[in-house]
Amino acid sequence: MKHWYVYIMTNKLQGVLYVGVTDNIDERVKEHKLKVYPKSFTAKYNCDKLIYIEEFSDGNEAVKREKGLKKWKREWKIKLIEELNPSWMDISLNWNLNYNKIRE
């Protein structure tokens, strides 16, 4: 069964927020951290910390949630983040990601 993820990246505590959706969260987080797309929003604003994640079994539901979150006011997003991650810790730090290989 395939899983989809809606996630929020930031550059620092109370910093810039980026909301995204993916079906491969490990690879997508690595792409953000390694700035694989140097002209992207996350590369430009150094959004390399994963601070929030939701899992979905339906890709359409994940995309719907992502679009909804992107319309939210910043203060609502901050409240959502801080309910689960009050310190804005990078939750991908203990994932043991292999930064030597990016999927093609």
JSON list of C-alpha atoms in Angstrom, two decimals:
[
{"chain": "A", "resi": 1, "resn": "MET", "atom": "CA", "xyz": [0.00, 0.00, 0.00]},
{"chain": "A", "resi": 2, "resn": "LYS", "atom": "CA", "xyz": [1.36, 3.37, -1.04]},
{"chain": "A", "resi": 3, "resn": "HIS", "atom": "CA", "xyz": [1.52, 6.21, 1.46]},
{"chain": "A", "resi": 4, "resn": "TRP", "atom": "CA", "xyz": [1.34, 9.92, 0.82]},
{"chain": "A", "resi": 5, "resn": "TYR", "atom": "CA", "xyz": [2.62, 12.68, 3.08]},
{"chain": "A", "resi": 6, "resn": "VAL", "atom": "CA", "xyz": [1.79, 16.32, 3.63]},
{"chain": "A", "resi": 7, "resn": "TYR", "atom": "CA", "xyz": [4.70, 18.03, 5.33]},
{"chain": "A", "resi": 8, "resn": "ILE", "atom": "CA", "xyz": [5.97, 21.40, 6.48]},
{"chain": "A", "resi": 9, "resn": "MET", "atom": "CA", "xyz": [9.59, 22.51, 6.18]},
{"chain": "A", "resi": 10, "resn": "THR", "atom": "CA", "xyz": [11.19, 25.59, 7.73]},
{"chain": "A", "resi": 11, "resn": "ASN", "atom": "CA", "xyz": [14.54, 27.33, 7.91]},
{"chain": "A", "resi": 12, "resn": "LYS", "atom": "CA", "xyz": [14.46, 28.10, 11.67]},
{"chain": "A", "resi": 13, "resn": "LEU", "atom": "CA", "xyz": [12.19, 28.47, 14.68]},
{"chain": "A", "resi": 14, "resn": "GLN", "atom": "CA", "xyz": [9.28, 30.74, 13.70]},
{"chain": "A", "resi": 15, "resn": "GLY", "atom": "CA", "xyz": [10.87, 31.08, 10.25]},
{"chain": "A", "resi": 16, "resn": "VAL", "atom": "CA", "xyz": [9.70, 30.63, 6.68]},
{"chain": "A", "resi": 17, "resn": "LEU", "atom": "CA", "xyz": [7.13, 27.84, 6.17]},
{"chain": "A", "resi": 18, "resn": "TYR", "atom": "CA", "xyz": [6.83, 25.57, 3.15]},
{"chain": "A", "resi": 19, "resn": "VAL", "atom": "CA", "xyz": [3.95, 23.10, 2.77]},
{"chain": "A", "resi": 20, "resn": "GLY", "atom": "CA", "xyz": [4.44, 20.18, 0.39]},
{"chain": "A", "resi": 21, "resn": "VAL", "atom": "CA", "xyz": [3.09, 16.77, -0.57]},
{"chain": "A", "resi": 22, "resn": "THR", "atom": "CA", "xyz": [4.96, 13.64, -1.66]},
{"chain": "A", "resi": 23, "resn": "ASP", "atom": "CA", "xyz": [4.69, 9.88, -1.95]},
{"chain": "A", "resi": 24, "resn": "ASN", "atom": "CA", "xyz": [8.32, 9.41, -0.86]},
{"chain": "A", "resi": 25, "resn": "ILE", "atom": "CA", "xyz": [9.01, 11.49, 2.22]},
{"chain": "A", "resi": 26, "resn": "ASP", "atom": "CA", "xyz": [12.59, 10.25, 2.75]},
{"chain": "A", "resi": 27, "resn": "GLU", "atom": "CA", "xyz": [13.71, 11.22, -0.74]},
{"chain": "A", "resi": 28, "resn": "ARG", "atom": "CA", "xyz": [11.80, 14.49, -0.73]},
{"chain": "A", "resi": 29, "resn": "VAL", "atom": "CA", "xyz": [13.35, 15.60, 2.57]},
{"chain": "A", "resi": 30, "resn": "LYS", "atom": "CA", "xyz": [16.80, 14.72, 1.22]},
{"chain": "A", "resi": 31, "resn": "GLU", "atom": "CA", "xyz": [16.09, 16.80, -1.90]},
{"chain": "A", "resi": 32, "resn": "HIS", "atom": "CA", "xyz": [15.21, 19.78, 0.30]},
{"chain": "A", "resi": 33, "resn": "LYS", "atom": "CA", "xyz": [18.25, 19.35, 2.54]},
{"chain": "A", "resi": 34, "resn": "LEU", "atom": "CA", "xyz": [20.65, 18.92, -0.38]},
{"chain": "A", "resi": 35, "resn": "LYS", "atom": "CA", "xyz": [19.01, 21.73, -2.39]},
{"chain": "A", "resi": 36, "resn": "VAL", "atom": "CA", "xyz": [18.69, 19.44, -5.41]},
{"chain": "A", "resi": 37, "resn": "TYR", "atom": "CA", "xyz": [16.54, 22.13, -7.05]},
{"chain": "A", "resi": 38, "resn": "PRO", "atom": "CA", "xyz": [18.63, 25.26, -6.34]},
{"chain": "A", "resi": 39, "resn": "LYS", "atom": "CA", "xyz": [16.06, 27.69, -7.76]},
{"chain": "A", "resi": 40, "resn": "SER", "atom": "CA", "xyz": [13.19, 26.30, -5.68]},
{"chain": "A", "resi": 41, "resn": "PHE", "atom": "CA", "xyz": [11.46, 28.17, -2.86]},
{"chain": "A", "resi": 42, "resn": "THR", "atom": "CA", "xyz": [12.91, 25.87, -0.21]},
{"chain": "A", "resi": 43, "resn": "ALA", "atom": "CA", "xyz": [16.46, 26.24, -1.54]},
{"chain": "A", "resi": 44, "resn": "LYS", "atom": "CA", "xyz": [16.13, 30.03, -1.81]},
{"chain": "A", "resi": 45, "resn": "TYR", "atom": "CA", "xyz": [14.93, 30.33, 1.79]},
{"chain": "A", "resi": 46, "resn": "ASN", "atom": "CA", "xyz": [17.02, 27.44, 3.17]},
{"chain": "A", "resi": 47, "resn": "CYS", "atom": "CA", "xyz": [13.99, 25.44, 4.31]},
{"chain": "A", "resi": 48, "resn": "ASP", "atom": "CA", "xyz": [15.81, 22.27, 5.30]},
{"chain": "A", "resi": 49, "resn": "LYS", "atom": "CA", "xyz": [14.12, 21.30, 8.57]},
{"chain": "A", "resi": 50, "resn": "LEU", "atom": "CA", "xyz": [11.12, 18.95, 8.58]},
{"chain": "A", "resi": 51, "resn": "ILE", "atom": "CA", "xyz": [8.86, 20.14, 11.39]},
{"chain": "A", "resi": 52, "resn": "TYR", "atom": "CA", "xyz": [5.46, 18.59, 10.61]},
{"chain": "A", "resi": 53, "resn": "ILE", "atom": "CA", "xyz": [4.12, 15.57, 8.76]},
{"chain": "A", "resi": 54, "resn": "GLU", "atom": "CA", "xyz": [0.77, 13.88, 8.10]},
{"chain": "A", "resi": 55, "resn": "GLU", "atom": "CA", "xyz": [0.35, 10.48, 6.43]},
{"chain": "A", "resi": 56, "resn": "PHE", "atom": "CA", "xyz": [-2.41, 9.53, 3.97]},
{"chain": "A", "resi": 57, "resn": "SER", "atom": "CA", "xyz": [-3.29, 6.35, 2.12]},
{"chain": "A", "resi": 58, "resn": "ASP", "atom": "CA", "xyz": [-5.05, 8.30, -0.66]},
{"chain": "A", "resi": 59, "resn": "GLY", "atom": "CA", "xyz": [-2.99, 10.65, -2.83]},
{"chain": "A", "resi": 60, "resn": "ASN", "atom": "CA", "xyz": [-6.01, 12.77, -3.71]},
{"chain": "A", "resi": 61, "resn": "GLU", "atom": "CA", "xyz": [-6.75, 13.34, -0.03]},
{"chain": "A", "resi": 62, "resn": "ALA", "atom": "CA", "xyz": [-3.12, 14.31, 0.57]},
{"chain": "A", "resi": 63, "resn": "VAL", "atom": "CA", "xyz": [-3.18, 16.84, -2.27]},
{"chain": "A", "resi": 64, "resn": "LYS", "atom": "CA", "xyz": [-6.47, 18.23, -0.99]},
{"chain": "A", "resi": 65, "resn": "ARG", "atom": "CA", "xyz": [-4.98, 18.64, 2.50]},
{"chain": "A", "resi": 66, "resn": "GLU", "atom": "CA", "xyz": [-1.85, 20.30, 1.11]},
{"chain": "A", "resi": 67, "resn": "LYS", "atom": "CA", "xyz": [-3.89, 22.80, -0.88]},
{"chain": "A", "resi": 68, "resn": "GLY", "atom": "CA", "xyz": [-6.01, 23.50, 2.18]},
{"chain": "A", "resi": 69, "resn": "LEU", "atom": "CA", "xyz": [-2.99, 24.09, 4.43]},
{"chain": "A", "resi": 70, "resn": "LYS", "atom": "CA", "xyz": [-1.44, 26.43, 1.87]},
{"chain": "A", "resi": 71, "resn": "LYS", "atom": "CA", "xyz": [-4.54, 28.62, 2.17]},
{"chain": "A", "resi": 72, "resn": "TRP", "atom": "CA", "xyz": [-4.37, 28.73, 5.97]},
{"chain": "A", "resi": 73, "resn": "LYS", "atom": "CA", "xyz": [-3.18, 31.84, 7.79]},
{"chain": "A", "resi": 74, "resn": "ARG", "atom": "CA", "xyz": [0.37, 31.61, 9.07]},
{"chain": "A", "resi": 75, "resn": "GLU", "atom": "CA", "xyz": [-0.80, 31.69, 12.70]},
{"chain": "A", "resi": 76, "resn": "TRP", "atom": "CA", "xyz": [-3.03, 28.64, 12.10]},
{"chain": "A", "resi": 77, "resn": "LYS", "atom": "CA", "xyz": [-0.09, 26.71, 10.61]},
{"chain": "A", "resi": 78, "resn": "ILE", "atom": "CA", "xyz": [2.08, 27.64, 13.59]},
{"chain": "A", "resi": 79, "resn": "LYS", "atom": "CA", "xyz": [-0.59, 26.41, 16.00]},
{"chain": "A", "resi": 80, "resn": "LEU", "atom": "CA", "xyz": [-0.84, 23.12, 14.07]},
{"chain": "A", "resi": 81, "resn": "ILE", "atom": "CA", "xyz": [2.95, 22.65, 14.15]},
{"chain": "A", "resi": 82, "resn": "GLU", "atom": "CA", "xyz": [3.29, 23.52, 17.82]},
{"chain": "A", "resi": 83, "resn": "GLU", "atom": "CA", "xyz": [0.53, 21.10, 18.88]},
{"chain": "A", "resi": 84, "resn": "LEU", "atom": "CA", "xyz": [2.81, 18.21, 17.85]},
{"chain": "A", "resi": 85, "resn": "ASN", "atom": "CA", "xyz": [6.26, 19.83, 17.72]},
{"chain": "A", "resi": 86, "resn": "PRO", "atom": "CA", "xyz": [6.42, 22.81, 20.10]},
{"chain": "A", "resi": 87, "resn": "SER", "atom": "CA", "xyz": [10.20, 23.19, 19.78]},
{"chain": "A", "resi": 88, "resn": "TRP", "atom": "CA", "xyz": [10.15, 23.03, 15.95]},
{"chain": "A", "resi": 89, "resn": "MET", "atom": "CA", "xyz": [12.71, 20.20, 16.09]},
{"chain": "A", "resi": 90, "resn": "ASP", "atom": "CA", "xyz": [13.78, 18.74, 12.75]},
{"chain": "A", "resi": 91, "resn": "ILE", "atom": "CA", "xyz": [11.97, 15.42, 12.99]},
{"chain": "A", "resi": 92, "resn": "SER", "atom": "CA", "xyz": [14.04, 13.91, 10.17]},
{"chain": "A", "resi": 93, "resn": "LEU", "atom": "CA", "xyz": [17.32, 14.13, 12.09]},
{"chain": "A", "resi": 94, "resn": "ASN", "atom": "CA", "xyz": [17.08, 10.55, 13.38]},
{"chain": "A", "resi": 95, "resn": "TRP", "atom": "CA", "xyz": [15.94, 8.98, 10.12]},
{"chain": "A", "resi": 96, "resn": "ASN", "atom": "CA", "xyz": [19.37, 7.75, 8.98]},
{"chain": "A", "resi": 97, "resn": "LEU", "atom": "CA", "xyz": [18.89, 9.12, 5.49]},
{"chain": "A", "resi": 98, "resn": "ASN", "atom": "CA", "xyz": [21.50, 8.12, 2.92]},
{"chain": "A", "resi": 99, "resn": "TYR", "atom": "CA", "xyz": [22.67, 11.46, 1.54]},
{"chain": "A", "resi": 100, "resn": "ASN", "atom": "CA", "xyz": [25.05, 9.78, -0.89]},
{"chain": "A", "resi": 101, "resn": "LYS", "atom": "CA", "xyz": [22.23, 8.67, -3.16]},
{"chain": "A", "resi": 102, "resn": "ILE", "atom": "CA", "xyz": [19.23, 10.53, -4.56]},
{"chain": "A", "resi": 103, "resn": "ARG", "atom": "CA", "xyz": [16.61, 8.66, -6.57]},
{"chain": "A", "resi": 104, "resn": "GLU", "atom": "CA", "xyz": [16.74, 9.38, -10.26]}
]
